[in-house]
PDB file of C-alpha atoms in Angstrom:
ATOM      1  CA  MET A 275      -4.942 -21.824  19.306  1.00 53.00           C
ATOM      2  CA  THR A 276      -6.605 -19.426  16.878  1.00 64.00           C
ATOM      3  CA  SER A 277      -6.876 -20.344  13.221  1.00 69.00           C
ATOM      4  CA  SER A 278      -4.416 -17.628  12.148  1.00 62.00           C
ATOM      5  CA  VAL A 279      -1.789 -18.892  14.611  1.00 63.00           C
ATOM      6  CA  LYS A 280      -2.372 -22.442  13.386  1.00 73.00           C
ATOM      7  CA  ASN A 281      -1.909 -21.266   9.816  1.00 71.00           C
ATOM      8  CA  VAL A 282       1.411 -19.624  10.694  1.00 62.00           C
ATOM      9  CA  VAL A 283       2.608 -22.714  12.580  1.00 65.00           C
ATOM     10  CA  ASN A 284       1.616 -24.985   9.681  1.00 72.00           C
ATOM     11  CA  PHE A 285       3.382 -22.676   7.207  1.00 68.00           C
ATOM     12  CA  LEU A 286       6.550 -22.670   9.308  1.00 63.00           C
ATOM     13  CA  ARG A 287       6.515 -26.473   9.527  1.00 70.00           C
ATOM     14  CA  ARG A 288       6.443 -26.690   5.737  1.00 70.00           C
ATOM     15  CA  ILE A 289       9.564 -24.559   5.304  1.00 68.00           C
ATOM     16  CA  PRO A 290      12.482 -26.828   4.400  1.00 66.00           C
ATOM     17  CA  LYS A 291      14.926 -27.439   7.203  1.00 73.00           C
ATOM     18  CA  SER A 292      17.540 -25.525   5.230  1.00 78.00           C
ATOM     19  CA  HIS A 293      19.044 -22.683   7.273  1.00 79.00           C
ATOM     20  CA  LEU A 294      19.364 -20.686   4.060  1.00 84.00           C
ATOM     21  CA  VAL A 295      15.662 -20.981   3.196  1.00 84.00           C
ATOM     22  CA  ARG A 296      14.480 -20.393   6.770  1.00 82.00           C
ATOM     23  CA  ASN A 297      16.686 -17.326   7.085  1.00 82.00           C
ATOM     24  CA  ALA A 298      15.487 -15.977   3.747  1.00 87.00           C
ATOM     25  CA  VAL A 299      11.837 -16.458   4.780  1.00 87.00           C
ATOM     26  CA  PHE A 300      12.470 -14.862   8.170  1.00 85.00           C
ATOM     27  CA  VAL A 301      14.269 -11.813   6.763  1.00 87.00           C
ATOM     28  CA  GLY A 302      11.677 -11.387   3.994  1.00 91.00           C
ATOM     29  CA  ALA A 303       8.911 -11.435   6.605  1.00 91.00           C
ATOM     30  CA  THR A 304      10.877  -9.002   8.776  1.00 90.00           C
ATOM     31  CA  TYR A 305      11.258  -6.463   5.989  1.00 91.00           C
ATOM     32  CA  ALA A 306       7.614  -6.818   4.922  1.00 93.00           C
ATOM     33  CA  THR A 307       6.472  -6.353   8.499  1.00 93.00           C
ATOM     34  CA  SER A 308       8.654  -3.261   8.843  1.00 91.00           C
ATOM     35  CA  GLU A 309       6.976  -1.645   5.837  1.00 93.00           C
ATOM     36  CA  TRP A 310       3.561  -2.520   7.242  1.00 93.00           C
ATOM     37  CA  VAL A 311       4.544  -0.975  10.598  1.00 93.00           C
ATOM     38  CA  GLN A 312       5.701   2.209   8.860  1.00 91.00           C
ATOM     39  CA  GLN A 313       2.400   2.491   6.996  1.00 92.00           C
ATOM     40  CA  THR A 314       0.514   1.964  10.241  1.00 93.00           C
ATOM     41  CA  VAL A 315       2.564   4.388  12.342  1.00 90.00           C
ATOM     42  CA  LEU A 316       2.464   7.072   9.659  1.00 89.00           C
ATOM     43  CA  GLY A 317      -1.259   6.618   9.108  1.00 91.00           C
ATOM     44  CA  GLU A 318      -0.732   5.907   5.423  1.00 92.00           C
ATOM     45  CA  LYS A 319      -3.214   4.063   3.230  1.00 94.00           C
ATOM     46  CA  ARG A 320      -2.236   0.399   3.032  1.00 94.00           C
ATOM     47  CA  ASP A 321       0.048  -0.227   0.074  1.00 95.00           C
ATOM     48  CA  PRO A 322       0.571  -3.976  -0.406  1.00 95.00           C
ATOM     49  CA  THR A 323       2.918  -3.292  -3.335  1.00 96.00           C
ATOM     50  CA  LYS A 324       5.428  -1.594  -1.017  1.00 95.00           C
ATOM     51  CA  VAL A 325       5.095  -4.470   1.444  1.00 95.00           C
ATOM     52  CA  LYS A 326       5.769  -6.963  -1.381  1.00 96.00           C
ATOM     53  CA  ARG A 327       8.839  -5.053  -2.527  1.00 97.00           C
ATOM     54  CA  MET A 328      10.255  -5.131   0.976  1.00 94.00           C
ATOM     55  CA  ALA A 329       9.490  -8.873   1.225  1.00 95.00           C
ATOM     56  CA  ILE A 330      11.263  -9.470  -2.088  1.00 96.00           C
ATOM     57  CA  TRP A 331      14.288  -7.488  -0.912  1.00 96.00           C
ATOM     58  CA  GLY A 332      14.525  -9.494   2.303  1.00 93.00           C
ATOM     59  CA  PHE A 333      13.704 -12.925   0.822  1.00 93.00           C
ATOM     60  CA  CYS A 334      15.678 -12.737  -2.436  1.00 95.00           C
ATOM     61  CA  PHE A 335      18.580 -10.474  -1.554  1.00 94.00           C
ATOM     62  CA  ASN A 336      19.238  -9.619   2.072  1.00 91.00           C
ATOM     63  CA  GLY A 337      18.451 -12.973   3.728  1.00 88.00           C
ATOM     64  CA  PRO A 338      20.390 -15.251   1.334  1.00 92.00           C
ATOM     65  CA  GLY A 339      23.128 -12.645   0.856  1.00 93.00           C
ATOM     66  CA  ASN A 340      23.760 -12.270   4.584  1.00 88.00           C
ATOM     67  CA  TYR A 341      23.699 -16.037   5.037  1.00 89.00           C
ATOM     68  CA  ALA A 342      26.406 -16.490   2.401  1.00 92.00           C
ATOM     69  CA  TRP A 343      28.360 -13.471   3.669  1.00 92.00           C
ATOM     70  CA  TYR A 344      28.515 -14.751   7.242  1.00 87.00           C
ATOM     71  CA  LYS A 345      29.736 -18.139   6.038  1.00 91.00           C
ATOM     72  CA  VAL A 346      32.557 -16.463   4.090  1.00 93.00           C
ATOM     73  CA  LEU A 347      33.358 -14.144   6.970  1.00 91.00           C
ATOM     74  CA  ASP A 348      33.539 -17.023   9.453  1.00 90.00           C
ATOM     75  CA  LYS A 349      35.931 -18.909   7.149  1.00 95.00           C
ATOM     76  CA  MET A 350      38.096 -15.837   6.628  1.00 94.00           C
ATOM     77  CA  LEU A 351      38.115 -14.906  10.322  1.00 94.00           C
ATOM     78  CA  PRO A 352      37.385 -17.957  12.502  1.00 93.00           C
ATOM     79  CA  GLY A 353      36.941 -17.521  16.233  1.00 87.00           C
ATOM     80  CA  LYS A 354      34.973 -15.477  18.742  1.00 83.00           C
ATOM     81  CA  SER A 355      37.490 -13.346  20.574  1.00 90.00           C
ATOM     82  CA  ILE A 356      36.762  -9.673  20.940  1.00 91.00           C
ATOM     83  CA  LYS A 357      39.556  -8.905  18.456  1.00 94.00           C
ATOM     84  CA  ILE A 358      38.103 -11.291  15.858  1.00 93.00           C
ATOM     85  CA  ALA A 359      34.543 -10.006  16.442  1.00 89.00           C
ATOM     86  CA  LEU A 360      35.582  -6.370  16.026  1.00 92.00           C
ATOM     87  CA  THR A 361      37.603  -7.259  12.920  1.00 95.00           C
ATOM     88  CA  LYS A 362      34.523  -8.935  11.408  1.00 93.00           C
ATOM     89  CA  VAL A 363      32.400  -5.893  12.208  1.00 92.00           C
ATOM     90  CA  PHE A 364      34.822  -3.459  10.606  1.00 93.00           C
ATOM     91  CA  VAL A 365      35.393  -5.689   7.556  1.00 95.00           C
ATOM     92  CA  GLU A 366      31.633  -5.801   7.110  1.00 93.00           C
ATOM     93  CA  LYS A 367      31.197  -2.056   7.604  1.00 94.00           C
ATOM     94  CA  LEU A 368      33.918  -1.279   5.068  1.00 95.00           C
ATOM     95  CA  THR A 369      32.909  -3.847   2.436  1.00 95.00           C
ATOM     96  CA  MET A 370      29.379  -5.272   2.530  1.00 93.00           C
ATOM     97  CA  SER A 371      27.463  -2.446   4.202  1.00 94.00           C
ATOM     98  CA  PRO A 372      27.928   0.067   1.377  1.00 95.00           C
ATOM     99  CA  ILE A 373      26.969  -2.647  -1.128  1.00 95.00           C
ATOM    100  CA  TRP A 374      23.810  -3.564   0.846  1.00 94.00           C
ATOM    101  CA  TYR A 375      22.743   0.041   1.320  1.00 94.00           C
ATOM    102  CA  ALA A 376      23.253   0.969  -2.331  1.00 96.00           C
ATOM    103  CA  GLY A 377      21.637  -2.306  -3.380  1.00 96.00           C
ATOM    104  CA  PHE A 378      18.579  -1.593  -1.241  1.00 95.00           C
ATOM    105  CA  PHE A 379      17.835   1.691  -2.992  1.00 95.00           C
ATOM    106  CA  ILE A 380      18.813   0.482  -6.487  1.00 97.00           C
ATOM    107  CA  VAL A 381      16.801  -2.753  -6.326  1.00 97.00           C
ATOM    108  CA  HIS A 382      13.764  -0.900  -4.998  1.00 96.00           C
ATOM    109  CA  ASN A 383      14.070   1.686  -7.792  1.00 96.00           C
ATOM    110  CA  ILE A 384      14.215  -1.149 -10.321  1.00 97.00           C
ATOM    111  CA  MET A 385      11.097  -2.738  -8.797  1.00 97.00           C
ATOM    112  CA  GLU A 386       9.398   0.680  -8.834  1.00 96.00           C
ATOM    113  CA  GLY A 387      10.212   1.112 -12.532  1.00 97.00           C
ATOM    114  CA  LYS A 388      12.150   4.342 -12.055  1.00 96.00           C
ATOM    115  CA  ASP A 389      14.213   5.640 -14.986  1.00 96.00           C
ATOM    116  CA  ASP A 390      17.193   6.726 -12.845  1.00 97.00           C
ATOM    117  CA  ILE A 391      17.825   3.769 -10.582  1.00 96.00           C
ATOM    118  CA  PHE A 392      20.976   5.290  -9.041  1.00 97.00           C
ATOM    119  CA  SER A 393      19.859   8.808  -7.971  1.00 94.00           C
ATOM    120  CA  GLU A 394      18.265   7.736  -4.687  1.00 94.00           C
ATOM    121  CA  ALA A 395      21.301   5.658  -3.707  1.00 94.00           C
ATOM    122  CA  LYS A 396      23.592   8.634  -4.443  1.00 94.00           C
ATOM    123  CA  GLU A 397      21.458  10.906  -2.255  1.00 92.00           C
ATOM    124  CA  LYS A 398      20.945   8.515   0.663  1.00 93.00           C
ATOM    125  CA  ILE A 399      23.938   6.178   0.914  1.00 93.00           C
ATOM    126  CA  ILE A 400      26.132   8.392   3.129  1.00 93.00           C
ATOM    127  CA  PRO A 401      23.475   9.245   5.731  1.00 91.00           C
ATOM    128  CA  THR A 402      22.266   5.626   5.691  1.00 93.00           C
ATOM    129  CA  TYR A 403      25.850   4.393   6.137  1.00 94.00           C
ATOM    130  CA  LEU A 404      26.531   6.767   9.055  1.00 93.00           C
ATOM    131  CA  VAL A 405      23.342   5.773  10.890  1.00 92.00           C
ATOM    132  CA  GLY A 406      24.104   2.146  10.029  1.00 92.00           C
ATOM    133  CA  CYS A 407      27.491   2.394  11.740  1.00 93.00           C
ATOM    134  CA  THR A 408      25.960   3.685  14.963  1.00 93.00           C
ATOM    135  CA  PHE A 409      23.369   0.904  14.935  1.00 93.00           C
ATOM    136  CA  TRP A 410      25.152  -2.099  13.462  1.00 92.00           C
ATOM    137  CA  ILE A 411      28.634  -1.835  15.026  1.00 93.00           C
ATOM    138  CA  PRO A 412      27.330  -2.643  18.555  1.00 93.00           C
ATOM    139  CA  ALA A 413      24.702  -5.061  17.214  1.00 92.00           C
ATOM    140  CA  GLN A 414      27.182  -6.993  15.071  1.00 89.00           C
ATOM    141  CA  THR A 415      29.821  -7.066  17.793  1.00 91.00           C
ATOM    142  CA  LEU A 416      27.352  -8.945  19.998  1.00 90.00           C
ATOM    143  CA  ASN A 417      26.439 -11.160  17.052  1.00 87.00           C
ATOM    144  CA  PHE A 418      30.006 -12.184  16.249  1.00 86.00           C
ATOM    145  CA  LEU A 419      31.004 -12.606  19.902  1.00 89.00           C
ATOM    146  CA  PHE A 420      28.151 -14.796  21.073  1.00 89.00           C
ATOM    147  CA  LEU A 421      26.180 -16.462  18.279  1.00 87.00           C
ATOM    148  CA  PRO A 422      26.957 -19.514  16.158  1.00 84.00           C
ATOM    149  CA  HIS A 423      26.709 -19.082  12.387  1.00 76.00           C
ATOM    150  CA  VAL A 424      23.292 -20.780  12.034  1.00 79.00           C
ATOM    151  CA  TYR A 425      21.636 -18.161  14.285  1.00 83.00           C
ATOM    152  CA  ARG A 426      23.375 -15.059  12.944  1.00 79.00           C
ATOM    153  CA  VAL A 427      20.970 -14.261  10.150  1.00 73.00           C
ATOM    154  CA  ALA A 428      17.956 -14.729  12.495  1.00 78.00           C
ATOM    155  CA  TYR A 429      19.591 -12.390  15.034  1.00 84.00           C
ATOM    156  CA  VAL A 430      20.354  -9.898  12.294  1.00 77.00           C
ATOM    157  CA  GLY A 431      16.753 -10.309  11.163  1.00 73.00           C
ATOM    158  CA  ILE A 432      15.492  -9.300  14.581  1.00 83.00           C
ATOM    159  CA  ALA A 433      17.874  -6.367  14.823  1.00 89.00           C
ATOM    160  CA  GLY A 434      17.091  -5.799  11.181  1.00 85.00           C
ATOM    161  CA  PHE A 435      13.441  -5.231  12.017  1.00 88.00           C
ATOM    162  CA  ILE A 436      14.511  -2.021  13.703  1.00 90.00           C
ATOM    163  CA  TRP A 437      16.934  -1.276  10.873  1.00 91.00           C
ATOM    164  CA  ALA A 438      14.351  -2.063   8.175  1.00 89.00           C
ATOM    165  CA  ASN A 439      12.012   0.449   9.775  1.00 89.00           C
ATOM    166  CA  PHE A 440      14.764   3.006   9.401  1.00 90.00           C
ATOM    167  CA  LEU A 441      15.285   2.024   5.732  1.00 89.00           C
ATOM    168  CA  CYS A 442      11.514   2.321   5.132  1.00 88.00           C
ATOM    169  CA  PHE A 443      11.743   5.790   6.692  1.00 87.00           C
ATOM    170  CA  MET A 444      14.716   6.728   4.482  1.00 88.00           C
ATOM    171  CA  LYS A 445      12.915   5.435   1.387  1.00 88.00           C
ATOM    172  CA  ARG A 446      10.067   7.897   2.091  1.00 86.00           C
ATOM    173  CA  HIS A 447      12.121  11.045   2.635  1.00 81.00           C
ATOM    174  CA  HIS A 448      14.635  13.171   0.760  1.00 81.00           C
ATOM    175  CA  VAL A 449      17.813  13.885   2.707  1.00 78.00           C
ATOM    176  CA  ALA A 450      17.432  17.666   2.227  1.00 72.00           C
ATOM    177  CA  ASP A 451      13.970  17.525   3.816  1.00 70.00           C
ATOM    178  CA  LEU A 452      15.330  15.552   6.768  1.00 64.00           C
ATOM    179  CA  SER A 453      18.166  18.052   7.222  1.00 62.00           C
ATOM    180  CA  ARG A 454      15.690  20.957   7.354  1.00 62.00           C
ATOM    181  CA  LYS A 455      13.551  19.092   9.885  1.00 54.00           C
ATOM    182  CA  LEU A 456      16.583  18.341  12.075  1.00 53.00           C
ATOM    183  CA  GLU A 457      17.698  21.993  11.907  1.00 58.00           C
ATOM    184  CA  TYR A 458      14.238  23.093  12.992  1.00 51.00           C
ATOM    185  CA  VAL A 459      14.221  20.659  15.953  1.00 47.00           C
ATOM    186  CA  SER A 460      17.725  21.739  17.066  1.00 51.00           C
ATOM    187  CA  GLU A 461      16.681  25.431  17.020  1.00 58.00           C
ATOM    188  CA  GLU A 462      13.833  24.860  19.506  1.00 55.00           C
TER     189      GLU A 462
END
């Protein structure tokens, strides 16, 4: 085993056996890795500050928040039937998703020290929500149908790696610019 793998294994062994803490660490790492992937794929200069902000979002907000949310949702809607799973998905899409998406942009703008912390959320929440529905409705249906509560945040973290890459993408672009690019592609 290489020394870097040993370091990761030793770090993971030291994480408390709390599902909350492990999920927070996992989601924080997932978001940080997504930002690093975006920087690599786009050929950008490494920006550890952006990576740290994504880690903070995942570790302090998204991981613990989703852990608590799924506990509440499972108490409100116990069971794993298709009807219950779809109800959970639509309750989440209509309640928590808009909060998470707005929170993502607002918290990042606070960490970036921007004066207007709401403008980016206003610009990007609707397109982010629409793409989120196409991605998360099938992903969460599988989650609620097949996984026990203790594995839900980890599953969402894995699916969230894909989603976090999308959020990193959205963070970098203005919606108007994306619309123009999409119009250009559709004309070809």
